[in-house]
PDB file of C-alpha atoms in Angstrom:
ATOM      1  CA  MET T   1      28.726  15.481  -6.954  1.00  0.00           C
ATOM      2  CA  LEU T   2      28.986  13.514 -10.208  1.00  0.00           C
ATOM      3  CA  GLN T   3      31.873  11.477  -8.811  1.00  0.00           C
ATOM      4  CA  PHE T   4      30.014  10.933  -5.545  1.00  0.00           C
ATOM      5  CA  LEU T   5      26.960   9.582  -7.371  1.00  0.00           C
ATOM      6  CA  CYS T   6      29.088   7.246  -9.481  1.00  0.00           C
ATOM      7  CA  ASN T   7      30.873   5.911  -6.391  1.00  0.00           C
ATOM      8  CA  HIS T   8      27.725   5.617  -4.289  1.00  0.00           C
ATOM      9  CA  PHE T   9      25.693   3.864  -7.005  1.00  0.00           C
ATOM     10  CA  PRO T  10      28.264   1.647  -8.761  1.00  0.00           C
ATOM     11  CA  PHE T  11      25.647  -0.194 -10.846  1.00  0.00           C
ATOM     12  CA  ILE T  12      24.597   3.030 -12.595  1.00  0.00           C
ATOM     13  CA  ASP T  13      27.154   4.129 -15.193  1.00  0.00           C
ATOM     14  CA  GLU T  14      28.568   7.655 -15.445  1.00  0.00           C
ATOM     15  CA  ASP T  15      26.854   8.416 -18.762  1.00  0.00           C
ATOM     16  CA  THR T  16      23.468   7.702 -17.161  1.00  0.00           C
ATOM     17  CA  TRP T  17      24.196  10.124 -14.321  1.00  0.00           C
ATOM     18  CA  ARG T  18      25.391  12.774 -16.793  1.00  0.00           C
ATOM     19  CA  THR T  19      22.105  12.413 -18.726  1.00  0.00           C
ATOM     20  CA  ARG T  20      19.988  12.645 -15.561  1.00  0.00           C
ATOM     21  CA  ILE T  21      21.878  15.708 -14.399  1.00  0.00           C
ATOM     22  CA  ALA T  22      21.629  17.381 -17.818  1.00  0.00           C
ATOM     23  CA  THR T  23      17.853  16.845 -17.897  1.00  0.00           C
ATOM     24  CA  GLY T  24      17.329  18.309 -14.418  1.00  0.00           C
ATOM     25  CA  LYS T  25      16.553  15.010 -12.698  1.00  0.00           C
ATOM     26  CA  VAL T  26      19.112  15.513  -9.918  1.00  0.00           C
ATOM     27  CA  HIS T  27      18.694  18.451  -7.540  1.00  0.00           C
ATOM     28  CA  TRP T  28      19.165  19.668  -4.006  1.00  0.00           C
ATOM     29  CA  PHE T  29      16.270  19.227  -1.590  1.00  0.00           C
ATOM     30  CA  ASN T  30      15.235  22.866  -2.135  1.00  0.00           C
ATOM     31  CA  GLY T  31      14.734  22.171  -5.852  1.00  0.00           C
ATOM     32  CA  GLU T  32      17.962  23.772  -7.136  1.00  0.00           C
ATOM     33  CA  ALA T  33      19.370  21.619  -9.949  1.00  0.00           C
ATOM     34  CA  ILE T  34      22.995  20.537  -9.933  1.00  0.00           C
ATOM     35  CA  THR T  35      25.380  20.309 -12.887  1.00  0.00           C
ATOM     36  CA  GLU T  36      28.130  17.782 -13.542  1.00  0.00           C
ATOM     37  CA  HIS T  37      30.567  20.356 -12.141  1.00  0.00           C
ATOM     38  CA  THR T  38      28.735  21.004  -8.851  1.00  0.00           C
ATOM     39  CA  PRO T  39      31.155  20.400  -5.963  1.00  0.00           C
ATOM     40  CA  PHE T  40      30.419  17.786  -3.315  1.00  0.00           C
ATOM     41  CA  LEU T  41      28.811  19.243  -0.175  1.00  0.00           C
ATOM     42  CA  PRO T  42      28.793  16.927   2.865  1.00  0.00           C
ATOM     43  CA  SER T  43      25.550  16.450   4.845  1.00  0.00           C
ATOM     44  CA  LYS T  44      23.465  18.233   2.229  1.00  0.00           C
ATOM     45  CA  ARG T  45      20.339  16.444   0.997  1.00  0.00           C
ATOM     46  CA  LEU T  46      20.282  15.483  -2.683  1.00  0.00           C
ATOM     47  CA  CYS T  47      17.287  14.189  -4.650  1.00  0.00           C
ATOM     48  CA  TYR T  48      17.091  12.325  -7.924  1.00  0.00           C
ATOM     49  CA  TYR T  49      14.348  10.738 -10.010  1.00  0.00           C
ATOM     50  CA  ARG T  50      14.782   6.986 -10.201  1.00  0.00           C
ATOM     51  CA  GLU T  51      14.094   5.352 -13.546  1.00  0.00           C
ATOM     52  CA  VAL T  52      13.292   1.803 -14.593  1.00  0.00           C
ATOM     53  CA  ALA T  53      13.849   0.262 -17.993  1.00  0.00           C
ATOM     54  CA  ALA T  54      10.348  -1.206 -18.421  1.00  0.00           C
ATOM     55  CA  GLU T  55       7.709  -0.228 -15.885  1.00  0.00           C
ATOM     56  CA  PRO T  56       4.569  -2.409 -15.683  1.00  0.00           C
ATOM     57  CA  VAL T  57       1.316  -0.685 -16.591  1.00  0.00           C
ATOM     58  CA  ILE T  58      -1.640  -1.383 -14.295  1.00  0.00           C
ATOM     59  CA  PRO T  59      -4.793  -1.330 -16.466  1.00  0.00           C
ATOM     60  CA  PHE T  60      -7.235  -0.465 -13.684  1.00  0.00           C
ATOM     61  CA  ALA T  61      -8.579   2.954 -12.721  1.00  0.00           C
ATOM     62  CA  HIS T  62      -8.351   4.590  -9.325  1.00  0.00           C
ATOM     63  CA  HIS T  63     -10.989   6.967  -7.943  1.00  0.00           C
ATOM     64  CA  ILE T  64     -10.805  10.123  -5.858  1.00  0.00           C
ATOM     65  CA  LEU T  65     -13.692   9.808  -3.391  1.00  0.00           C
ATOM     66  CA  TYR T  66     -13.058  13.006  -1.432  1.00  0.00           C
ATOM     67  CA  GLN T  67     -10.804  16.055  -1.568  1.00  0.00           C
ATOM     68  CA  ASP T  68     -10.519  19.257   0.455  1.00  0.00           C
ATOM     69  CA  GLN T  69      -7.630  21.617   1.191  1.00  0.00           C
ATOM     70  CA  HIS T  70      -6.065  19.126   3.637  1.00  0.00           C
ATOM     71  CA  ILE T  71      -6.691  15.575   2.403  1.00  0.00           C
ATOM     72  CA  ILE T  72      -7.558  13.261  -0.455  1.00  0.00           C
ATOM     73  CA  VAL T  73      -9.259   9.902   0.050  1.00  0.00           C
ATOM     74  CA  ALA T  74      -8.535   7.675  -2.942  1.00  0.00           C
ATOM     75  CA  ASP T  75      -9.819   4.237  -3.922  1.00  0.00           C
ATOM     76  CA  LYS T  76      -6.924   2.069  -5.114  1.00  0.00           C
ATOM     77  CA  PRO T  77      -7.336  -0.878  -7.486  1.00  0.00           C
ATOM     78  CA  HIS T  78      -5.548  -4.180  -6.988  1.00  0.00           C
ATOM     79  CA  PHE T  79      -1.931  -4.387  -8.260  1.00  0.00           C
ATOM     80  CA  LEU T  80      -1.243  -0.621  -8.066  1.00  0.00           C
ATOM     81  CA  PRO T  81       1.376   0.415  -5.471  1.00  0.00           C
ATOM     82  CA  VAL T  82       0.593   3.380  -3.222  1.00  0.00           C
ATOM     83  CA  THR T  83       4.079   4.925  -3.574  1.00  0.00           C
ATOM     84  CA  PRO T  84       7.107   4.322  -5.843  1.00  0.00           C
ATOM     85  CA  GLY T  85       9.132   1.212  -5.145  1.00  0.00           C
ATOM     86  CA  GLY T  86      10.997  -1.529  -6.987  1.00  0.00           C
ATOM     87  CA  GLU T  87      10.042  -1.550 -10.644  1.00  0.00           C
ATOM     88  CA  TYR T  88       7.207   0.940 -10.093  1.00  0.00           C
ATOM     89  CA  VAL T  89       8.026   4.656 -10.328  1.00  0.00           C
ATOM     90  CA  ASN T  90       5.359   6.530 -12.299  1.00  0.00           C
ATOM     91  CA  GLU T  91       2.750   3.778 -12.133  1.00  0.00           C
ATOM     92  CA  CYS T  92       1.678   4.215  -8.523  1.00  0.00           C
ATOM     93  CA  LEU T  93      -1.308   5.835  -6.831  1.00  0.00           C
ATOM     94  CA  LEU T  94       0.736   8.794  -5.556  1.00  0.00           C
ATOM     95  CA  ALA T  95       2.022   9.678  -9.037  1.00  0.00           C
ATOM     96  CA  ARG T  96      -1.470   9.307 -10.511  1.00  0.00           C
ATOM     97  CA  LEU T  97      -2.923  11.688  -7.913  1.00  0.00           C
ATOM     98  CA  LYS T  98      -0.217  14.257  -8.604  1.00  0.00           C
ATOM     99  CA  ARG T  99      -1.083  14.114 -12.306  1.00  0.00           C
ATOM    100  CA  ASP T 100      -4.827  14.298 -11.580  1.00  0.00           C
ATOM    101  CA  THR T 101      -4.639  17.283  -9.253  1.00  0.00           C
ATOM    102  CA  GLY T 102      -1.522  19.161 -10.361  1.00  0.00           C
ATOM    103  CA  ILE T 103      -0.459  19.185  -6.692  1.00  0.00           C
ATOM    104  CA  ASP T 104       3.117  18.104  -5.959  1.00  0.00           C
ATOM    105  CA  ASP T 105       2.997  18.123  -2.163  1.00  0.00           C
ATOM    106  CA  ILE T 106       0.942  14.962  -1.643  1.00  0.00           C
ATOM    107  CA  VAL T 107       1.969  12.435   1.007  1.00  0.00           C
ATOM    108  CA  ALA T 108       0.388   9.084   1.853  1.00  0.00           C
ATOM    109  CA  VAL T 109      -0.659   9.061   5.511  1.00  0.00           C
ATOM    110  CA  HIS T 110      -0.791   5.236   5.587  1.00  0.00           C
ATOM    111  CA  ARG T 111      -0.155   2.346   3.194  1.00  0.00           C
ATOM    112  CA  LEU T 112      -1.819  -0.613   1.558  1.00  0.00           C
ATOM    113  CA  ASP T 113       0.043  -3.516  -0.007  1.00  0.00           C
ATOM    114  CA  ARG T 114       0.278  -3.316  -3.786  1.00  0.00           C
ATOM    115  CA  GLU T 115      -1.888  -6.445  -4.010  1.00  0.00           C
ATOM    116  CA  THR T 116      -4.634  -5.010  -1.767  1.00  0.00           C
ATOM    117  CA  ALA T 117      -7.396  -2.768  -3.140  1.00  0.00           C
ATOM    118  CA  GLY T 118      -9.301  -0.048  -1.323  1.00  0.00           C
ATOM    119  CA  LEU T 119      -9.118   3.216   0.567  1.00  0.00           C
ATOM    120  CA  VAL T 120      -5.989   5.294   1.144  1.00  0.00           C
ATOM    121  CA  LEU T 121      -5.737   8.679   2.885  1.00  0.00           C
ATOM    122  CA  PHE T 122      -3.322  11.316   1.546  1.00  0.00           C
ATOM    123  CA  SER T 123      -2.258  14.645   3.048  1.00  0.00           C
ATOM    124  CA  LEU T 124      -2.164  17.793   0.877  1.00  0.00           C
ATOM    125  CA  ASN T 125      -1.121  20.306   3.520  1.00  0.00           C
ATOM    126  CA  ALA T 126       2.216  20.275   5.352  1.00  0.00           C
ATOM    127  CA  GLN T 127       0.829  22.371   8.208  1.00  0.00           C
ATOM    128  CA  SER T 128      -1.937  19.889   9.091  1.00  0.00           C
ATOM    129  CA  ARG T 129      -0.115  16.696   8.060  1.00  0.00           C
ATOM    130  CA  ALA T 130       0.985  15.728  11.554  1.00  0.00           C
ATOM    131  CA  ASP T 131      -2.635  15.836  12.737  1.00  0.00           C
ATOM    132  CA  TYR T 132      -3.607  13.137  10.244  1.00  0.00           C
ATOM    133  CA  TYR T 133      -0.549  11.000  11.039  1.00  0.00           C
ATOM    134  CA  GLN T 134      -1.619  11.215  14.676  1.00  0.00           C
ATOM    135  CA  LEU T 135      -5.018   9.764  13.813  1.00  0.00           C
ATOM    136  CA  PHE T 136      -3.383   6.517  12.761  1.00  0.00           C
ATOM    137  CA  SER T 137      -0.678   6.374  15.426  1.00  0.00           C
ATOM    138  CA  SER T 138      -3.282   6.899  18.162  1.00  0.00           C
ATOM    139  CA  GLY T 139      -5.698   4.309  16.759  1.00  0.00           C
ATOM    140  CA  ALA T 140      -8.392   6.921  16.102  1.00  0.00           C
ATOM    141  CA  VAL T 141      -9.178   5.608  12.596  1.00  0.00           C
ATOM    142  CA  GLN T 142     -11.726   2.832  12.185  1.00  0.00           C
ATOM    143  CA  LYS T 143     -10.796   0.530   9.300  1.00  0.00           C
ATOM    144  CA  GLN T 144     -12.658  -2.491   8.036  1.00  0.00           C
ATOM    145  CA  TYR T 145     -11.540  -4.878   5.336  1.00  0.00           C
ATOM    146  CA  GLN T 146     -13.198  -7.643   3.379  1.00  0.00           C
ATOM    147  CA  ALA T 147     -11.513 -10.877   2.365  1.00  0.00           C
ATOM    148  CA  VAL T 148     -12.457 -14.073   0.581  1.00  0.00           C
ATOM    149  CA  ALA T 149     -10.970 -17.435   1.562  1.00  0.00           C
ATOM    150  CA  ARG T 150     -11.636 -21.123   1.167  1.00  0.00           C
ATOM    151  CA  LEU T 151     -13.230 -22.423   4.352  1.00  0.00           C
ATOM    152  CA  THR T 152     -12.003 -25.088   6.731  1.00  0.00           C
ATOM    153  CA  THR T 153     -14.341 -27.979   7.495  1.00  0.00           C
ATOM    154  CA  GLU T 154     -15.121 -26.446  10.887  1.00  0.00           C
ATOM    155  CA  ALA T 155     -15.988 -23.057   9.381  1.00  0.00           C
ATOM    156  CA  GLN T 156     -18.258 -24.698   6.839  1.00  0.00           C
ATOM    157  CA  ALA T 157     -20.133 -26.544   9.576  1.00  0.00           C
ATOM    158  CA  GLY T 158     -20.552 -23.731  12.121  1.00  0.00           C
ATOM    159  CA  SER T 159     -23.522 -21.404  12.377  1.00  0.00           C
ATOM    160  CA  LEU T 160     -23.042 -17.842  11.104  1.00  0.00           C
ATOM    161  CA  PRO T 161     -21.629 -15.462  11.973  1.00  0.00           C
ATOM    162  CA  LEU T 162     -18.385 -17.020  13.211  1.00  0.00           C
ATOM    163  CA  SER T 163     -15.901 -14.689  14.886  1.00  0.00           C
ATOM    164  CA  TRP T 164     -12.315 -14.734  16.090  1.00  0.00           C
ATOM    165  CA  HIS T 165     -10.224 -12.315  18.162  1.00  0.00           C
ATOM    166  CA  ILE T 166      -6.562 -12.739  17.261  1.00  0.00           C
ATOM    167  CA  ALA T 167      -3.718 -11.231  19.296  1.00  0.00           C
ATOM    168  CA  ASN T 168      -0.118 -12.302  18.667  1.00  0.00           C
ATOM    169  CA  ARG T 169       3.311 -11.062  17.625  1.00  0.00           C
ATOM    170  CA  ILE T 170       4.426 -10.422  14.038  1.00  0.00           C
ATOM    171  CA  GLU T 171       8.059  -9.882  13.065  1.00  0.00           C
ATOM    172  CA  LYS T 172      10.135  -9.773   9.883  1.00  0.00           C
ATOM    173  CA  SER T 173      11.013 -13.159   8.428  1.00  0.00           C
ATOM    174  CA  GLN T 174      13.173 -14.352   5.526  1.00  0.00           C
ATOM    175  CA  PRO T 175      13.231 -13.052   2.883  1.00  0.00           C
ATOM    176  CA  ARG T 176      12.679  -9.715   4.598  1.00  0.00           C
ATOM    177  CA  PHE T 177       9.654  -8.682   2.558  1.00  0.00           C
ATOM    178  CA  ILE T 178       7.547 -11.354   4.278  1.00  0.00           C
ATOM    179  CA  ASN T 179       6.556 -11.562   7.940  1.00  0.00           C
ATOM    180  CA  ALA T 180       5.768 -14.340  10.388  1.00  0.00           C
ATOM    181  CA  ILE T 181       3.874 -14.890  13.614  1.00  0.00           C
ATOM    182  CA  VAL T 182       6.418 -15.511  16.398  1.00  0.00           C
ATOM    183  CA  PRO T 183       6.364 -15.999  20.194  1.00  0.00           C
ATOM    184  CA  GLY T 184       6.540 -12.855  22.302  1.00  0.00           C
ATOM    185  CA  ALA T 185       4.647  -9.797  23.442  1.00  0.00           C
ATOM    186  CA  VAL T 186       1.522  -9.015  21.429  1.00  0.00           C
ATOM    187  CA  ASN T 187       1.936  -6.357  18.725  1.00  0.00           C
ATOM    188  CA  ALA T 188      -0.790  -7.407  16.243  1.00  0.00           C
ATOM    189  CA  VAL T 189      -4.505  -7.534  17.047  1.00  0.00           C
ATOM    190  CA  SER T 190      -7.451  -8.210  14.703  1.00  0.00           C
ATOM    191  CA  ASP T 191     -11.101  -9.150  14.897  1.00  0.00           C
ATOM    192  CA  ILE T 192     -12.336 -11.402  12.097  1.00  0.00           C
ATOM    193  CA  VAL T 193     -15.925 -12.360  11.299  1.00  0.00           C
ATOM    194  CA  LEU T 194     -17.140 -14.895   8.750  1.00  0.00           C
ATOM    195  CA  SER T 195     -20.360 -13.259   7.588  1.00  0.00           C
ATOM    196  CA  GLN T 196     -21.340 -15.250   4.489  1.00  0.00           C
ATOM    197  CA  ARG T 197     -20.381 -18.506   2.808  1.00  0.00           C
ATOM    198  CA  ARG T 198     -21.124 -20.266  -0.435  1.00  0.00           C
ATOM    199  CA  ASP T 199     -19.709 -23.351  -2.189  1.00  0.00           C
ATOM    200  CA  GLY T 200     -16.982 -23.809   0.424  1.00  0.00           C
ATOM    201  CA  VAL T 201     -15.831 -20.180   0.200  1.00  0.00           C
ATOM    202  CA  GLY T 202     -16.415 -17.445   2.773  1.00  0.00           C
ATOM    203  CA  LEU T 203     -16.708 -13.659   2.846  1.00  0.00           C
ATOM    204  CA  PHE T 204     -14.949 -12.239   5.897  1.00  0.00           C
ATOM    205  CA  GLN T 205     -15.097  -8.855   7.630  1.00  0.00           C
ATOM    206  CA  LEU T 206     -11.725  -7.980   9.160  1.00  0.00           C
ATOM    207  CA  THR T 207     -11.045  -5.190  11.659  1.00  0.00           C
ATOM    208  CA  PRO T 208      -7.360  -4.548  12.399  1.00  0.00           C
ATOM    209  CA  HIS T 209      -6.596  -2.777  15.681  1.00  0.00           C
ATOM    210  CA  THR T 210      -2.883  -2.520  14.908  1.00  0.00           C
ATOM    211  CA  GLY T 211      -1.042  -1.933  11.644  1.00  0.00           C
ATOM    212  CA  LYS T 212       1.668  -4.556  11.207  1.00  0.00           C
ATOM    213  CA  THR T 213       2.719  -5.357   7.646  1.00  0.00           C
ATOM    214  CA  HIS T 214       0.691  -8.293   6.232  1.00  0.00           C
ATOM    215  CA  GLN T 215      -1.191  -8.531   9.531  1.00  0.00           C
ATOM    216  CA  LEU T 216      -4.542  -9.542   8.058  1.00  0.00           C
ATOM    217  CA  ARG T 217      -2.971 -11.980   5.629  1.00  0.00           C
ATOM    218  CA  LEU T 218      -1.117 -13.690   8.465  1.00  0.00           C
ATOM    219  CA  HIS T 219      -4.113 -13.685  10.787  1.00  0.00           C
ATOM    220  CA  MET T 220      -6.275 -15.336   8.134  1.00  0.00           C
ATOM    221  CA  LEU T 221      -3.494 -17.871   7.601  1.00  0.00           C
ATOM    222  CA  SER T 222      -3.418 -18.571  11.343  1.00  0.00           C
ATOM    223  CA  LEU T 223      -7.090 -19.599  11.116  1.00  0.00           C
ATOM    224  CA  GLY T 224      -6.189 -22.120   8.420  1.00  0.00           C
ATOM    225  CA  MET T 225      -7.948 -20.002   5.786  1.00  0.00           C
ATOM    226  CA  PRO T 226      -5.368 -18.011   3.792  1.00  0.00           C
ATOM    227  CA  ILE T 227      -6.812 -15.292   1.578  1.00  0.00           C
ATOM    228  CA  LEU T 228      -7.495 -16.406  -1.984  1.00  0.00           C
ATOM    229  CA  HIS T 229      -4.709 -15.709  -4.511  1.00  0.00           C
ATOM    230  CA  ASP T 230      -2.149 -14.800  -1.834  1.00  0.00           C
ATOM    231  CA  LYS T 231       1.283 -15.324  -3.409  1.00  0.00           C
ATOM    232  CA  TYR T 232       3.141 -14.894  -0.091  1.00  0.00           C
ATOM    233  CA  TYR T 233       1.181 -16.974   2.420  1.00  0.00           C
ATOM    234  CA  PRO T 234       1.104 -19.854   3.148  1.00  0.00           C
ATOM    235  CA  GLN T 235       3.816 -20.371   0.503  1.00  0.00           C
ATOM    236  CA  LEU T 236       6.021 -17.752  -1.128  1.00  0.00           C
ATOM    237  CA  LEU T 237       5.576 -18.319  -4.844  1.00  0.00           C
ATOM    238  CA  PRO T 238       8.293 -17.536  -7.422  1.00  0.00           C
ATOM    239  CA  LYS T 239       8.045 -14.141  -9.094  1.00  0.00           C
ATOM    240  CA  GLN T 240       6.093 -14.347 -12.322  1.00  0.00           C
ATOM    241  CA  ALA T 241       4.114 -12.204 -14.742  1.00  0.00           C
ATOM    242  CA  ILE T 242       1.196 -10.406 -13.103  1.00  0.00           C
ATOM    243  CA  GLU T 243      -2.037 -12.409 -13.274  1.00  0.00           C
ATOM    244  CA  PHE T 244      -4.584  -9.621 -13.501  1.00  0.00           C
ATOM    245  CA  SER T 245      -7.375 -12.200 -13.398  1.00  0.00           C
ATOM    246  CA  LYS T 246      -6.328 -13.364  -9.906  1.00  0.00           C
ATOM    247  CA  PRO T 247      -6.075 -10.366  -7.565  1.00  0.00           C
ATOM    248  CA  LEU T 248      -5.492 -10.966  -3.873  1.00  0.00           C
ATOM    249  CA  GLN T 249      -8.980 -11.150  -2.386  1.00  0.00           C
ATOM    250  CA  LEU T 250      -8.424  -8.432   0.213  1.00  0.00           C
ATOM    251  CA  LEU T 251     -10.138  -5.045   0.137  1.00  0.00           C
ATOM    252  CA  ALA T 252      -9.842  -2.026   2.454  1.00  0.00           C
ATOM    253  CA  LYS T 253     -13.592  -1.457   2.384  1.00  0.00           C
ATOM    254  CA  THR T 254     -14.329   1.326   4.908  1.00  0.00           C
ATOM    255  CA  LEU T 255     -12.400   4.146   6.552  1.00  0.00           C
ATOM    256  CA  ALA T 256     -13.907   6.339   9.288  1.00  0.00           C
ATOM    257  CA  PHE T 257     -12.484   9.087  11.498  1.00  0.00           C
ATOM    258  CA  THR T 258     -13.216  12.473  13.001  1.00  0.00           C
ATOM    259  CA  ASP T 259     -11.371  15.116  11.004  1.00  0.00           C
ATOM    260  CA  PRO T 260      -8.764  16.684  13.327  1.00  0.00           C
ATOM    261  CA  VAL T 261      -9.011  20.046  11.525  1.00  0.00           C
ATOM    262  CA  SER T 262     -12.727  20.515  10.809  1.00  0.00           C
ATOM    263  CA  GLY T 263     -14.199  18.210  13.441  1.00  0.00           C
ATOM    264  CA  GLU T 264     -16.353  16.587  10.748  1.00  0.00           C
ATOM    265  CA  VAL T 265     -17.049  12.864  11.059  1.00  0.00           C
ATOM    266  CA  HIS T 266     -15.944  11.125   7.854  1.00  0.00           C
ATOM    267  CA  ARG T 267     -16.927   7.654   6.695  1.00  0.00           C
ATOM    268  CA  PHE T 268     -15.826   6.412   3.297  1.00  0.00           C
ATOM    269  CA  THR T 269     -16.662   3.176   1.474  1.00  0.00           C
ATOM    270  CA  SER T 270     -14.697   1.659  -1.392  1.00  0.00           C
ATOM    271  CA  ARG T 271     -16.457   1.235  -4.726  1.00  0.00           C
ATOM    272  CA  PHE T 272     -14.527  -1.941  -5.449  1.00  0.00           C
ATOM    273  CA  GLN T 273     -15.852  -5.462  -4.953  1.00  0.00           C
ATOM    274  CA  LEU T 274     -13.938  -8.690  -4.423  1.00  0.00           C
ATOM    275  CA  SER T 275     -14.139 -10.511  -7.740  1.00  0.00           C
ATOM    276  CA  ALA T 276     -14.093 -14.056  -6.347  1.00  0.00           C
ATOM    277  CA  TRP T 277     -17.138 -13.378  -4.172  1.00  0.00           C
ATOM    278  CA  SER T 278     -18.943 -11.432  -6.901  1.00  0.00           C
ATOM    279  CA  ALA T 279     -18.477 -14.388  -9.265  1.00  0.00           C
ATOM    280  CA  LEU T 280     -20.060 -16.739  -6.723  1.00  0.00           C
ATOM    281  CA  THR T 281     -23.068 -14.517  -6.031  1.00  0.00           C
ATOM    282  CA  LYS T 282     -23.766 -12.871  -9.395  1.00  0.00           C
ATOM    283  CA  ASP T 283     -26.766 -15.094 -10.073  1.00  0.00           C
TER     284      ASP T 283
END
């Protein structure tokens, strides 16, 4: 197995793999640790704990809004990823919840972008997990977001509320971590309402009816009003140090569904506020 790992991951040196193996960070899927002498076994699932040299620390707290034996509903701050990825391993919402609860079997039922704040549903129970996945795949979850954007001339002049129904097609673009609206069959649908405005800036209520990556960001862009502090749209900006003072002004504000296990009707509201709008209205 040691030789396999070295061949399969050529940018990680053998000494690093030996250290990970010796410290129990490489194991079979059932939890049994391997040693540097463990023979290669084809088609068997192996797990290892990825490490990064310098992981960013996100200096904002998350909140657990609800927990029972099946689910956790957590409130995620801006900049914190939901699950490990890229340079984030331990500094993600999933890892924080595992530390908070002492529960290892926690799985995110859906995702938010790292830049987006708000509500995320997690499963704690493997037996009921599929029921909660089904809620999202069947469209049985009601989600509403808030966003702040600079207004077009037309939006500034119109009477409130202004509303748009957007239905188009979103596909992967280049580079592959961004998306684009393209011709073709509809796969992305949102309703957007401009509910308040002040000093040329608007507060929007967004209701996605599908779950394409960056859907709301692209739909706001299609209206000519990209979300404030968006580093992907309309222009992909070069990677730079995190600007904690300029979070993307997008918030997963409410989450509502009928619990598939208990039958209880749940409705959760994020505690977070969009800073750009709060700054405009604080007086």
